[in-house]
mmCIF file of C-alpha atoms in Angstrom:
data_model
loop_
_atom_site.group_PDB
_atom_site.id
_atom_site.type_symbol
_atom_site.label_atom_id
_atom_site.label_comp_id
_atom_site.label_asym_id
_atom_site.label_seq_id
_atom_site.Cartn_x
_atom_site.Cartn_y
_atom_site.Cartn_z
ATOM 1 C CA MET A 12 0.000 0.000 0.000
ATOM 2 C CA ARG A 13 1.134 3.515 -0.761
ATOM 3 C CA TYR A 14 0.373 6.903 0.725
ATOM 4 C CA GLY A 15 -0.024 10.207 -1.058
ATOM 5 C CA THR A 16 2.175 13.210 -0.266
ATOM 6 C CA VAL A 17 4.367 12.422 2.753
ATOM 7 C CA VAL A 18 6.617 14.937 4.530
ATOM 8 C CA PRO A 19 8.912 14.690 7.585
ATOM 9 C CA GLY A 20 8.590 16.600 10.823
ATOM 10 C CA ARG A 21 9.875 16.661 14.399
ATOM 11 C CA PHE A 22 7.535 15.373 17.104
ATOM 12 C CA LEU A 23 6.983 17.809 19.988
ATOM 13 C CA SER A 24 4.055 16.613 22.086
ATOM 14 C CA ARG A 25 0.768 14.701 22.134
ATOM 15 C CA PRO A 26 -1.930 16.729 23.911
ATOM 16 C CA ASN A 27 -4.365 13.815 23.623
ATOM 17 C CA ARG A 28 -4.552 10.469 21.838
ATOM 18 C CA PHE A 29 -5.999 11.986 18.663
ATOM 19 C CA ILE A 30 -3.586 14.831 17.935
ATOM 20 C CA ALA A 31 0.100 15.710 18.102
ATOM 21 C CA ARG A 32 2.164 18.850 17.786
ATOM 22 C CA VAL A 33 4.848 18.553 15.142
ATOM 23 C CA GLU A 34 7.520 21.024 14.072
ATOM 24 C CA MET A 35 7.734 21.482 10.314
ATOM 25 C CA PRO A 36 9.742 23.903 8.142
ATOM 26 C CA GLU A 37 6.766 26.278 7.964
ATOM 27 C CA GLY A 38 6.118 26.186 11.724
ATOM 28 C CA VAL A 39 4.446 24.061 14.389
ATOM 29 C CA GLU A 40 1.471 22.071 13.100
ATOM 30 C CA THR A 41 -1.314 20.238 14.926
ATOM 31 C CA VAL A 42 -1.724 16.859 13.191
ATOM 32 C CA HIS A 43 -4.042 13.884 13.474
ATOM 33 C CA VAL A 44 -2.483 10.744 14.990
ATOM 34 C CA LYS A 45 -3.668 7.648 13.116
ATOM 35 C CA ASN A 46 -3.170 5.424 16.155
ATOM 36 C CA THR A 47 -5.058 5.905 19.414
ATOM 37 C CA GLY A 48 -2.767 3.472 21.284
ATOM 38 C CA ARG A 49 -0.268 4.659 23.858
ATOM 39 C CA CYS A 50 2.834 4.504 21.606
ATOM 40 C CA ARG A 51 4.877 6.016 24.438
ATOM 41 C CA GLU A 52 8.065 4.303 23.312
ATOM 42 C CA LEU A 53 7.625 5.785 19.815
ATOM 43 C CA LEU A 54 6.375 9.341 20.246
ATOM 44 C CA ILE A 55 9.299 10.880 22.092
ATOM 45 C CA PRO A 56 9.965 14.639 21.830
ATOM 46 C CA GLY A 57 12.541 15.346 19.129
ATOM 47 C CA THR A 58 11.834 12.131 17.179
ATOM 48 C CA THR A 59 11.483 12.319 13.391
ATOM 49 C CA VAL A 60 7.954 11.486 12.254
ATOM 50 C CA TYR A 61 6.317 11.289 8.838
ATOM 51 C CA LEU A 62 3.048 12.924 7.899
ATOM 52 C CA GLU A 63 0.628 12.300 5.047
ATOM 53 C CA LYS A 64 -1.072 15.402 3.688
ATOM 54 C CA ALA A 65 -4.854 15.118 3.943
ATOM 55 C CA ALA A 66 -6.775 14.922 0.670
ATOM 56 C CA ASN A 67 -9.457 17.284 2.016
ATOM 57 C CA PRO A 68 -8.029 20.837 2.191
ATOM 58 C CA ALA A 69 -10.928 21.948 4.403
ATOM 59 C CA ARG A 70 -10.106 19.491 7.185
ATOM 60 C CA LYS A 71 -9.149 20.931 10.584
ATOM 61 C CA THR A 72 -5.866 19.014 10.678
ATOM 62 C CA ARG A 73 -3.947 19.139 7.400
ATOM 63 C CA TYR A 74 -1.768 16.100 8.103
ATOM 64 C CA ASP A 75 -1.944 12.546 9.489
ATOM 65 C CA LEU A 76 0.973 11.135 11.490
ATOM 66 C CA ILE A 77 1.692 7.718 9.934
ATOM 67 C CA ALA A 78 5.286 6.698 10.733
ATOM 68 C CA VAL A 79 8.093 7.338 13.186
ATOM 69 C CA GLU A 80 11.820 6.684 13.411
ATOM 70 C CA LYS A 81 12.989 4.609 16.384
ATOM 71 C CA GLY A 82 16.762 4.552 16.250
ATOM 72 C CA SER A 83 17.689 3.140 12.847
ATOM 73 C CA ARG A 84 14.271 1.498 12.392
ATOM 74 C CA LEU A 85 11.296 3.092 10.635
ATOM 75 C CA ILE A 86 7.959 2.042 12.131
ATOM 76 C CA ASN A 87 4.609 2.551 10.480
ATOM 77 C CA MET A 88 2.101 3.432 13.225
ATOM 78 C CA ASP A 89 -1.029 3.952 11.124
ATOM 79 C CA ALA A 90 -3.666 1.789 12.825
ATOM 80 C CA GLN A 91 -5.618 1.457 9.563
ATOM 81 C CA ALA A 92 -2.617 0.238 7.564
ATOM 82 C CA PRO A 93 -2.493 -3.436 8.716
ATOM 83 C CA ASN A 94 -5.953 -4.206 7.352
ATOM 84 C CA ARG A 95 -5.271 -2.346 4.127
ATOM 85 C CA VAL A 96 -1.943 -4.030 3.478
ATOM 86 C CA PHE A 97 -3.244 -7.487 4.424
ATOM 87 C CA GLY A 98 -6.307 -7.056 2.198
ATOM 88 C CA GLU A 99 -4.133 -6.163 -0.799
ATOM 89 C CA TRP A 100 -1.745 -9.020 -0.089
ATOM 90 C CA ALA A 101 -4.525 -11.570 0.396
ATOM 91 C CA ALA A 102 -6.303 -10.486 -2.795
ATOM 92 C CA ALA A 103 -3.051 -11.082 -4.698
ATOM 93 C CA GLY A 104 -2.772 -14.620 -3.293
ATOM 94 C CA GLY A 105 -0.077 -13.837 -0.743
ATOM 95 C CA PHE A 106 -1.832 -15.486 2.211
ATOM 96 C CA LEU A 107 -3.722 -18.298 0.473
ATOM 97 C CA THR A 108 -3.092 -19.154 -3.156
ATOM 98 C CA GLU A 109 -6.672 -20.197 -4.002
ATOM 99 C CA VAL A 110 -8.653 -17.230 -2.709
ATOM 100 C CA THR A 111 -11.770 -16.610 -4.790
ATOM 101 C CA ALA A 112 -13.044 -13.614 -2.794
ATOM 102 C CA VAL A 113 -11.858 -11.331 -0.006
ATOM 103 C CA ARG A 114 -14.709 -10.083 2.185
ATOM 104 C CA PRO A 115 -13.688 -7.414 4.714
ATOM 105 C CA GLU A 116 -15.617 -6.564 7.886
ATOM 106 C CA PHE A 117 -17.248 -9.986 8.081
ATOM 107 C CA SER A 118 -19.894 -10.544 10.772
ATOM 108 C CA TRP A 119 -19.395 -13.752 12.698
ATOM 109 C CA GLY A 120 -20.957 -14.664 16.010
ATOM 110 C CA GLU A 121 -21.132 -11.487 18.069
ATOM 111 C CA SER A 122 -18.151 -9.830 16.376
ATOM 112 C CA ARG A 123 -17.204 -8.244 13.113
ATOM 113 C CA LEU A 124 -13.969 -9.911 12.070
ATOM 114 C CA ASP A 125 -11.534 -8.240 9.702
ATOM 115 C CA PHE A 126 -11.773 -10.695 6.797
ATOM 116 C CA CYS A 127 -13.484 -13.743 5.418
ATOM 117 C CA LEU A 128 -11.455 -15.321 2.642
ATOM 118 C CA GLU A 129 -13.458 -17.581 0.369
ATOM 119 C CA THR A 130 -11.615 -20.581 -1.070
ATOM 120 C CA PRO A 131 -12.631 -23.804 -2.852
ATOM 121 C CA LYS A 132 -12.268 -25.507 0.542
ATOM 122 C CA GLY A 133 -14.638 -23.073 2.270
ATOM 123 C CA MET A 134 -14.399 -19.934 4.376
ATOM 124 C CA HIS A 135 -11.239 -18.887 6.194
ATOM 125 C CA LEU A 136 -11.763 -16.198 8.853
ATOM 126 C CA VAL A 137 -8.919 -13.797 9.628
ATOM 127 C CA GLU A 138 -8.489 -11.212 12.349
ATOM 128 C CA VAL A 139 -5.577 -8.819 11.766
ATOM 129 C CA LYS A 140 -3.597 -7.132 14.560
ATOM 130 C CA GLY A 141 -1.048 -4.410 13.868
ATOM 131 C CA VAL A 142 2.111 -4.554 15.988
ATOM 132 C CA THR A 143 4.221 -1.467 16.746
ATOM 133 C CA LEU A 144 5.757 -2.388 20.119
ATOM 134 C CA GLU A 145 9.386 -3.521 19.812
ATOM 135 C CA GLU A 146 11.963 -4.256 22.503
ATOM 136 C CA GLY A 147 15.451 -5.512 21.682
ATOM 137 C CA GLY A 148 14.485 -6.699 18.214
ATOM 138 C CA ALA A 149 11.427 -8.642 19.431
ATOM 139 C CA ALA A 150 7.841 -7.467 18.961
ATOM 140 C CA ARG A 151 4.985 -7.838 21.430
ATOM 141 C CA PHE A 152 1.232 -7.306 21.314
ATOM 142 C CA PRO A 153 -0.753 -5.564 22.708
ATOM 143 C CA ASP A 154 0.788 -2.330 23.968
ATOM 144 C CA ALA A 155 -2.335 -1.730 26.110
ATOM 145 C CA PRO A 156 -5.093 -4.017 27.464
ATOM 146 C CA THR A 157 -7.577 -5.046 24.758
ATOM 147 C CA GLU A 158 -10.782 -6.779 25.771
ATOM 148 C CA ARG A 159 -11.927 -6.432 22.160
ATOM 149 C CA GLY A 160 -8.890 -8.415 21.057
ATOM 150 C CA ILE A 161 -9.770 -11.232 23.451
ATOM 151 C CA LYS A 162 -13.335 -11.285 22.145
ATOM 152 C CA HIS A 163 -12.050 -11.658 18.580
ATOM 153 C CA ILE A 164 -9.746 -14.523 19.573
ATOM 154 C CA ARG A 165 -12.653 -16.359 21.176
ATOM 155 C CA GLU A 166 -14.777 -15.867 18.060
ATOM 156 C CA LEU A 167 -11.974 -17.382 15.942
ATOM 157 C CA GLN A 168 -11.766 -20.329 18.333
ATOM 158 C CA GLN A 169 -15.535 -20.836 18.100
ATOM 159 C CA ALA A 170 -15.307 -20.796 14.298
ATOM 160 C CA VAL A 171 -12.639 -23.527 14.376
ATOM 161 C CA GLU A 172 -14.731 -25.595 16.751
ATOM 162 C CA GLU A 173 -17.566 -25.330 14.206
ATOM 163 C CA GLY A 174 -15.342 -26.663 11.435
ATOM 164 C CA LEU A 175 -13.986 -23.516 9.759
ATOM 165 C CA ASP A 176 -10.396 -22.393 9.266
ATOM 166 C CA ALA A 177 -9.376 -19.287 11.206
ATOM 167 C CA THR A 178 -6.208 -17.242 11.663
ATOM 168 C CA LEU A 179 -5.032 -14.515 14.004
ATOM 169 C CA PHE A 180 -2.589 -12.588 11.813
ATOM 170 C CA PHE A 181 -0.033 -10.138 13.242
ATOM 171 C CA VAL A 182 1.125 -7.454 10.807
ATOM 172 C CA VAL A 183 4.395 -6.223 12.319
ATOM 173 C CA GLN A 184 4.663 -2.635 11.089
ATOM 174 C CA MET A 185 8.463 -2.687 10.833
ATOM 175 C CA GLU A 186 11.233 -4.822 9.357
ATOM 176 C CA GLY A 187 13.943 -7.006 10.865
ATOM 177 C CA ILE A 188 12.058 -8.435 13.854
ATOM 178 C CA CYS A 189 13.205 -11.757 15.317
ATOM 179 C CA SER A 190 9.915 -12.822 16.942
ATOM 180 C CA VAL A 191 6.409 -11.835 18.041
ATOM 181 C CA ALA A 192 4.924 -12.758 21.406
ATOM 182 C CA PRO A 193 1.878 -11.852 23.496
ATOM 183 C CA ASN A 194 2.606 -9.023 25.914
ATOM 184 C CA ASP A 195 1.865 -10.871 29.140
ATOM 185 C CA ASP A 196 3.240 -8.029 31.254
ATOM 186 C CA THR A 197 0.597 -5.622 29.948
ATOM 187 C CA HIS A 198 -2.369 -7.948 29.390
ATOM 188 C CA PRO A 199 -1.884 -11.551 30.571
ATOM 189 C CA ALA A 200 -5.479 -12.462 29.660
ATOM 190 C CA PHE A 201 -4.741 -11.790 25.989
ATOM 191 C CA GLY A 202 -1.832 -14.226 26.038
ATOM 192 C CA GLN A 203 -3.945 -16.844 27.807
ATOM 193 C CA ALA A 204 -6.715 -16.501 25.216
ATOM 194 C CA LEU A 205 -4.206 -16.675 22.349
ATOM 195 C CA ARG A 206 -2.608 -19.860 23.672
ATOM 196 C CA ALA A 207 -6.006 -21.478 24.223
ATOM 197 C CA ALA A 208 -7.055 -20.600 20.669
ATOM 198 C CA ALA A 209 -3.822 -21.988 19.222
ATOM 199 C CA ALA A 210 -4.342 -25.233 21.151
ATOM 200 C CA ALA A 211 -7.869 -25.415 19.695
ATOM 201 C CA GLY A 212 -6.574 -25.109 16.142
ATOM 202 C CA VAL A 213 -6.591 -21.389 15.371
ATOM 203 C CA HIS A 214 -3.591 -20.520 13.192
ATOM 204 C CA ILE A 215 -1.350 -17.816 14.692
ATOM 205 C CA CYS A 216 0.804 -16.087 12.068
ATOM 206 C CA ALA A 217 3.049 -13.034 11.937
ATOM 207 C CA TYR A 218 4.771 -11.224 9.078
ATOM 208 C CA ASP A 219 7.017 -8.204 9.198
ATOM 209 C CA CYS A 220 6.823 -5.369 6.660
ATOM 210 C CA ARG A 221 9.134 -3.361 4.487
ATOM 211 C CA VAL A 222 8.482 0.210 5.544
ATOM 212 C CA LYS A 223 9.147 3.451 3.716
ATOM 213 C CA PRO A 224 7.727 6.838 4.693
ATOM 214 C CA ASP A 225 5.158 6.524 1.899
ATOM 215 C CA GLU A 226 4.810 2.739 1.614
ATOM 216 C CA LEU A 227 4.069 -0.446 3.560
ATOM 217 C CA VAL A 228 4.569 -3.935 2.069
ATOM 218 C CA ILE A 229 4.155 -7.315 3.777
ATOM 219 C CA HIS A 230 7.585 -8.930 3.687
ATOM 220 C CA GLN A 231 8.319 -12.265 5.377
ATOM 221 C CA PRO A 232 7.097 -14.562 8.164
ATOM 222 C CA VAL A 233 8.249 -14.009 11.734
ATOM 223 C CA PRO A 234 8.222 -16.721 14.451
ATOM 224 C CA VAL A 235 5.413 -16.410 17.002
ATOM 225 C CA ILE A 236 6.426 -17.387 20.525
ATOM 226 C CA LEU A 237 3.506 -18.492 22.668
#
């Protein structure tokens, strides 16, 4: 997936989870943050960030914050990007080679899961989780408690128990990661639910991404440590 016009800036502060103050050549700009998570280890004053110019010139905020530099690593932190990049990749046969249709926002049970992939063998349900938390070359999810995430895992497990295929797919929004693991320190219940789902037959997959300021591409599989 590609963005439109992308420009760099210097992160100053985050008054609330929706906006940030960023220094740009023309002055300090209030921008929309496309990730309502904490991202405390990413949005540090003085850090270089990347902004996409909004298509609507009448919008209150003229830019969206989509990526950030963390040391030598560029991390995409657009919360909408994982679904977009997975959808493109799946439609091109990257996830399953015999996909006949990709149906986003698929209602199942009491949830709306990210995708239903139709194949000659039947439906394959997929819930996508974007990962931006990295420590020492290893990624972890989530960076904050997510009851919604647990609900989705249980829906995938129920689907498997009813005879369908189902996958929890981690899109790691950076490159060069050695592993992905549940963040038991932050939300142990998520890790417990993930392990139970894996034991029941839910596939747990992770791929890292090649990241440029204006581009995100699913790259290669990453080991998941449960």
